[in-house]
Amino acid sequence: MLDWTRRAACLDLDPELFFPISMEGPSQSQVERAKHVCDGCPVRRPCLEYALSTGQAYGVWGGTDPEQRREELSLRAEAAARH
């Protein structure tokens, strides 16, 4: 187990909350509830970094959905290319 996961706000919640069937339509409220849990999480940043570094393509990680993580990876790649 990754050390930071022991302090996660979602530790005792049903993991299905963070892995909705879809990110759109009726599932959007589930996505928003999951992101709300992440809002106050003390390990939000390590969770997001884990998701980005391991290519997590599904679910809510570190308060982000898959599209937001793709955008973040794209921004980071652009920034790296400029340096």
CSV table of N, CA and C in Angstrom, one decimal:
chain,number,residue,atom,x,y,z
A,1,MET,N,0.8,-1.2,0.0
A,1,MET,CA,0.0,0.0,0.0
A,1,MET,C,0.9,1.2,0.0
A,2,LEU,N,0.5,2.2,-0.8
A,2,LEU,CA,1.2,3.4,-0.9
A,2,LEU,C,1.0,4.2,0.4
A,3,ASP,N,2.0,4.7,1.1
A,3,ASP,CA,1.9,5.4,2.4
A,3,ASP,C,0.8,6.4,2.4
A,4,TRP,N,0.8,7.3,1.4
A,4,TRP,CA,-0.2,8.4,1.4
A,4,TRP,C,-1.6,7.9,1.4
A,5,THR,N,-1.9,6.7,0.9
A,5,THR,CA,-3.3,6.2,0.8
A,5,THR,C,-3.9,6.0,2.2
A,6,ARG,N,-3.1,5.8,3.2
A,6,ARG,CA,-3.6,5.6,4.6
A,6,ARG,C,-4.3,6.9,5.1
A,7,ARG,N,-4.0,8.0,4.6
A,7,ARG,CA,-4.5,9.3,5.0
A,7,ARG,C,-5.6,9.9,4.1
A,8,ALA,N,-6.0,9.1,3.1
A,8,ALA,CA,-7.0,9.6,2.1
A,8,ALA,C,-8.4,9.7,2.7
A,9,ALA,N,-9.0,10.8,2.3
A,9,ALA,CA,-10.4,11.0,2.7
A,9,ALA,C,-11.4,9.9,2.2
A,10,CYS,N,-11.0,9.2,1.2
A,10,CYS,CA,-11.9,8.2,0.6
A,10,CYS,C,-11.6,6.8,1.2
A,11,LEU,N,-10.7,6.7,2.1
A,11,LEU,CA,-10.2,5.4,2.5
A,11,LEU,C,-11.4,4.5,3.0
A,12,ASP,N,-12.4,5.0,3.7
A,12,ASP,CA,-13.5,4.2,4.2
A,12,ASP,C,-14.7,4.3,3.3
A,13,LEU,N,-14.6,4.9,2.2
A,13,LEU,CA,-15.8,5.0,1.3
A,13,LEU,C,-15.8,3.9,0.3
A,14,ASP,N,-17.0,3.7,-0.3
A,14,ASP,CA,-17.2,2.7,-1.4
A,14,ASP,C,-16.4,3.2,-2.6
A,15,PRO,N,-15.4,2.4,-3.1
A,15,PRO,CA,-14.6,2.8,-4.3
A,15,PRO,C,-15.5,3.0,-5.5
A,16,GLU,N,-16.7,2.4,-5.6
A,16,GLU,CA,-17.5,2.6,-6.8
A,16,GLU,C,-17.9,4.1,-6.9
A,17,LEU,N,-17.9,4.9,-5.9
A,17,LEU,CA,-18.2,6.3,-6.0
A,17,LEU,C,-17.2,7.0,-6.9
A,18,PHE,N,-16.0,6.5,-6.9
A,18,PHE,CA,-14.9,7.2,-7.6
A,18,PHE,C,-14.7,6.6,-9.0
A,19,PHE,N,-15.5,5.6,-9.4
A,19,PHE,CA,-15.5,4.9,-10.7
A,19,PHE,C,-16.9,4.8,-11.3
A,20,PRO,N,-17.5,5.9,-11.6
A,20,PRO,CA,-18.8,5.9,-12.2
A,20,PRO,C,-18.8,5.2,-13.6
A,21,ILE,N,-20.0,4.8,-14.0
A,21,ILE,CA,-20.1,4.1,-15.3
A,21,ILE,C,-19.7,5.0,-16.4
A,22,SER,N,-20.0,6.3,-16.3
A,22,SER,CA,-19.7,7.3,-17.3
A,22,SER,C,-19.3,8.6,-16.6
A,23,MET,N,-18.7,9.5,-17.3
A,23,MET,CA,-18.4,10.8,-16.7
A,23,MET,C,-19.4,11.9,-17.1
A,24,GLU,N,-20.5,11.4,-17.8
A,24,GLU,CA,-21.5,12.4,-18.3
A,24,GLU,C,-22.9,11.9,-17.9
A,25,GLY,N,-23.8,12.7,-18.3
A,25,GLY,CA,-25.2,12.4,-18.0
A,25,GLY,C,-25.5,12.2,-16.5
A,26,PRO,N,-26.4,11.2,-16.2
A,26,PRO,CA,-26.7,11.0,-14.8
A,26,PRO,C,-25.5,10.7,-13.9
A,27,SER,N,-24.5,10.2,-14.5
A,27,SER,CA,-23.3,9.9,-13.7
A,27,SER,C,-22.5,11.1,-13.2
A,28,GLN,N,-22.9,12.2,-13.9
A,28,GLN,CA,-22.2,13.5,-13.5
A,28,GLN,C,-22.3,13.8,-12.1
A,29,SER,N,-23.5,13.6,-11.5
A,29,SER,CA,-23.7,13.9,-10.0
A,29,SER,C,-22.8,13.0,-9.2
A,30,GLN,N,-22.5,11.8,-9.6
A,30,GLN,CA,-21.6,10.9,-8.9
A,30,GLN,C,-20.2,11.4,-9.0
A,31,VAL,N,-19.8,11.9,-10.1
A,31,VAL,CA,-18.5,12.4,-10.3
A,31,VAL,C,-18.3,13.7,-9.4
A,32,GLU,N,-19.3,14.5,-9.4
A,32,GLU,CA,-19.3,15.7,-8.5
A,32,GLU,C,-19.2,15.3,-7.0
A,33,ARG,N,-19.9,14.3,-6.6
A,33,ARG,CA,-19.8,13.8,-5.2
A,33,ARG,C,-18.4,13.3,-4.9
A,34,ALA,N,-17.8,12.6,-5.8
A,34,ALA,CA,-16.5,12.1,-5.6
A,34,ALA,C,-15.5,13.2,-5.5
A,35,LYS,N,-15.6,14.2,-6.4
A,35,LYS,CA,-14.7,15.3,-6.4
A,35,LYS,C,-14.8,16.1,-5.1
A,36,HIS,N,-16.1,16.2,-4.6
A,36,HIS,CA,-16.3,16.9,-3.3
A,36,HIS,C,-15.5,16.2,-2.2
A,37,VAL,N,-15.5,14.9,-2.2
A,37,VAL,CA,-14.7,14.2,-1.2
A,37,VAL,C,-13.2,14.6,-1.3
A,38,CYS,N,-12.7,14.7,-2.5
A,38,CYS,CA,-11.3,15.0,-2.8
A,38,CYS,C,-11.0,16.5,-2.4
A,39,ASP,N,-12.0,17.4,-2.4
A,39,ASP,CA,-11.8,18.8,-2.1
A,39,ASP,C,-11.1,18.9,-0.7
A,40,GLY,N,-11.5,18.2,0.3
A,40,GLY,CA,-10.9,18.3,1.6
A,40,GLY,C,-9.9,17.3,1.9
A,41,CYS,N,-9.4,16.5,1.0
A,41,CYS,CA,-8.5,15.4,1.2
A,41,CYS,C,-7.1,15.9,1.5
A,42,PRO,N,-6.4,15.5,2.5
A,42,PRO,CA,-5.0,15.9,2.8
A,42,PRO,C,-4.0,15.3,1.9
A,43,VAL,N,-4.4,14.3,1.1
A,43,VAL,CA,-3.4,13.7,0.2
A,43,VAL,C,-3.9,13.9,-1.3
A,44,ARG,N,-4.6,14.9,-1.6
A,44,ARG,CA,-5.1,15.1,-2.9
A,44,ARG,C,-4.0,15.2,-4.0
A,45,ARG,N,-2.9,15.9,-3.6
A,45,ARG,CA,-1.8,16.1,-4.6
A,45,ARG,C,-1.1,14.8,-4.9
A,46,PRO,N,-0.7,14.0,-3.8
A,46,PRO,CA,0.0,12.7,-4.1
A,46,PRO,C,-1.0,11.8,-4.9
A,47,CYS,N,-2.2,11.8,-4.6
A,47,CYS,CA,-3.2,11.0,-5.4
A,47,CYS,C,-3.2,11.4,-6.8
A,48,LEU,N,-3.3,12.6,-7.1
A,48,LEU,CA,-3.2,13.1,-8.5
A,48,LEU,C,-1.9,12.7,-9.2
A,49,GLU,N,-0.8,12.9,-8.5
A,49,GLU,CA,0.5,12.6,-9.1
A,49,GLU,C,0.6,11.1,-9.4
A,50,TYR,N,0.0,10.3,-8.5
A,50,TYR,CA,0.0,8.8,-8.7
A,50,TYR,C,-0.8,8.5,-10.0
A,51,ALA,N,-2.0,9.1,-10.1
A,51,ALA,CA,-2.8,8.9,-11.2
A,51,ALA,C,-2.1,9.3,-12.5
A,52,LEU,N,-1.5,10.4,-12.5
A,52,LEU,CA,-0.8,10.9,-13.7
A,52,LEU,C,0.4,10.0,-14.1
A,53,SER,N,1.2,9.7,-13.1
A,53,SER,CA,2.4,8.9,-13.3
A,53,SER,C,2.1,7.4,-13.7
A,54,THR,N,0.9,6.9,-13.3
A,54,THR,CA,0.6,5.5,-13.7
A,54,THR,C,-0.4,5.4,-14.8
A,55,GLY,N,-0.8,6.5,-15.3
A,55,GLY,CA,-1.7,6.5,-16.5
A,55,GLY,C,-3.1,6.1,-16.1
A,56,GLN,N,-3.7,6.4,-15.0
A,56,GLN,CA,-5.0,6.0,-14.6
A,56,GLN,C,-6.0,6.7,-15.6
A,57,ALA,N,-6.6,5.9,-16.4
A,57,ALA,CA,-7.5,6.4,-17.4
A,57,ALA,C,-9.0,6.4,-17.0
A,58,TYR,N,-9.3,5.9,-15.9
A,58,TYR,CA,-10.7,5.8,-15.4
A,58,TYR,C,-10.8,6.4,-14.0
A,59,GLY,N,-11.9,6.9,-13.6
A,59,GLY,CA,-12.2,7.3,-12.3
A,59,GLY,C,-11.8,8.7,-11.9
A,60,VAL,N,-12.1,9.0,-10.7
A,60,VAL,CA,-11.8,10.3,-10.1
A,60,VAL,C,-10.6,10.1,-9.2
A,61,TRP,N,-9.5,10.8,-9.5
A,61,TRP,CA,-8.2,10.7,-8.7
A,61,TRP,C,-7.8,12.1,-8.4
A,62,GLY,N,-7.5,12.4,-7.2
A,62,GLY,CA,-7.0,13.7,-6.8
A,62,GLY,C,-7.9,14.8,-7.2
A,63,GLY,N,-9.2,14.6,-7.2
A,63,GLY,CA,-10.2,15.6,-7.6
A,63,GLY,C,-10.3,15.8,-9.1
A,64,THR,N,-9.8,15.0,-9.9
A,64,THR,CA,-9.8,15.2,-11.3
A,64,THR,C,-10.5,14.0,-12.0
A,65,ASP,N,-11.1,14.3,-13.1
A,65,ASP,CA,-11.7,13.2,-13.9
A,65,ASP,C,-10.7,12.9,-15.1
A,66,PRO,N,-10.9,11.8,-15.9
A,66,PRO,CA,-10.0,11.4,-16.9
A,66,PRO,C,-9.6,12.6,-17.9
A,67,GLU,N,-10.6,13.3,-18.3
A,67,GLU,CA,-10.4,14.4,-19.2
A,67,GLU,C,-9.5,15.5,-18.6
A,68,GLN,N,-9.7,15.8,-17.4
A,68,GLN,CA,-8.8,16.8,-16.7
A,68,GLN,C,-7.4,16.3,-16.6
A,69,ARG,N,-7.2,15.0,-16.3
A,69,ARG,CA,-5.9,14.4,-16.3
A,69,ARG,C,-5.2,14.4,-17.6
A,70,ARG,N,-6.0,14.1,-18.7
A,70,ARG,CA,-5.4,14.2,-20.0
A,70,ARG,C,-4.9,15.6,-20.3
A,71,GLU,N,-5.7,16.6,-19.9
A,71,GLU,CA,-5.3,18.0,-20.2
A,71,GLU,C,-4.1,18.4,-19.4
A,72,GLU,N,-4.0,17.9,-18.1
A,72,GLU,CA,-2.9,18.2,-17.3
A,72,GLU,C,-1.6,17.6,-17.9
A,73,LEU,N,-1.7,16.4,-18.3
A,73,LEU,CA,-0.5,15.7,-19.0
A,73,LEU,C,-0.1,16.5,-20.2
A,74,SER,N,-1.1,16.9,-21.0
A,74,SER,CA,-0.8,17.7,-22.2
A,74,SER,C,0.0,19.0,-21.8
A,75,LEU,N,-0.6,19.7,-20.8
A,75,LEU,CA,0.1,21.0,-20.4
A,75,LEU,C,1.5,20.7,-19.9
A,76,ARG,N,1.7,19.6,-19.2
A,76,ARG,CA,3.0,19.3,-18.7
A,76,ARG,C,4.0,19.0,-19.8
A,77,ALA,N,3.5,18.3,-20.8
A,77,ALA,CA,4.3,17.9,-22.0
A,77,ALA,C,4.7,19.2,-22.7
A,78,GLU,N,3.7,20.1,-22.9
A,78,GLU,CA,4.0,21.4,-23.6
A,78,GLU,C,5.1,22.2,-22.8
A,79,ALA,N,4.9,22.2,-21.5
A,79,ALA,CA,5.9,23.0,-20.7
A,79,ALA,C,7.3,22.3,-20.8
A,80,ALA,N,7.3,21.0,-20.8
A,80,ALA,CA,8.6,20.3,-20.8
A,80,ALA,C,9.3,20.6,-22.2
A,81,ALA,N,8.5,20.6,-23.2
A,81,ALA,CA,9.0,20.9,-24.6
A,81,ALA,C,9.6,22.3,-24.7
A,82,ARG,N,9.0,23.2,-24.0
A,82,ARG,CA,9.5,24.6,-24.0
A,82,ARG,C,10.9,24.8,-23.3
A,83,HIS,N,11.2,23.9,-22.4
A,83,HIS,CA,12.4,24.0,-21.6
A,83,HIS,C,13.6,23.2,-22.2
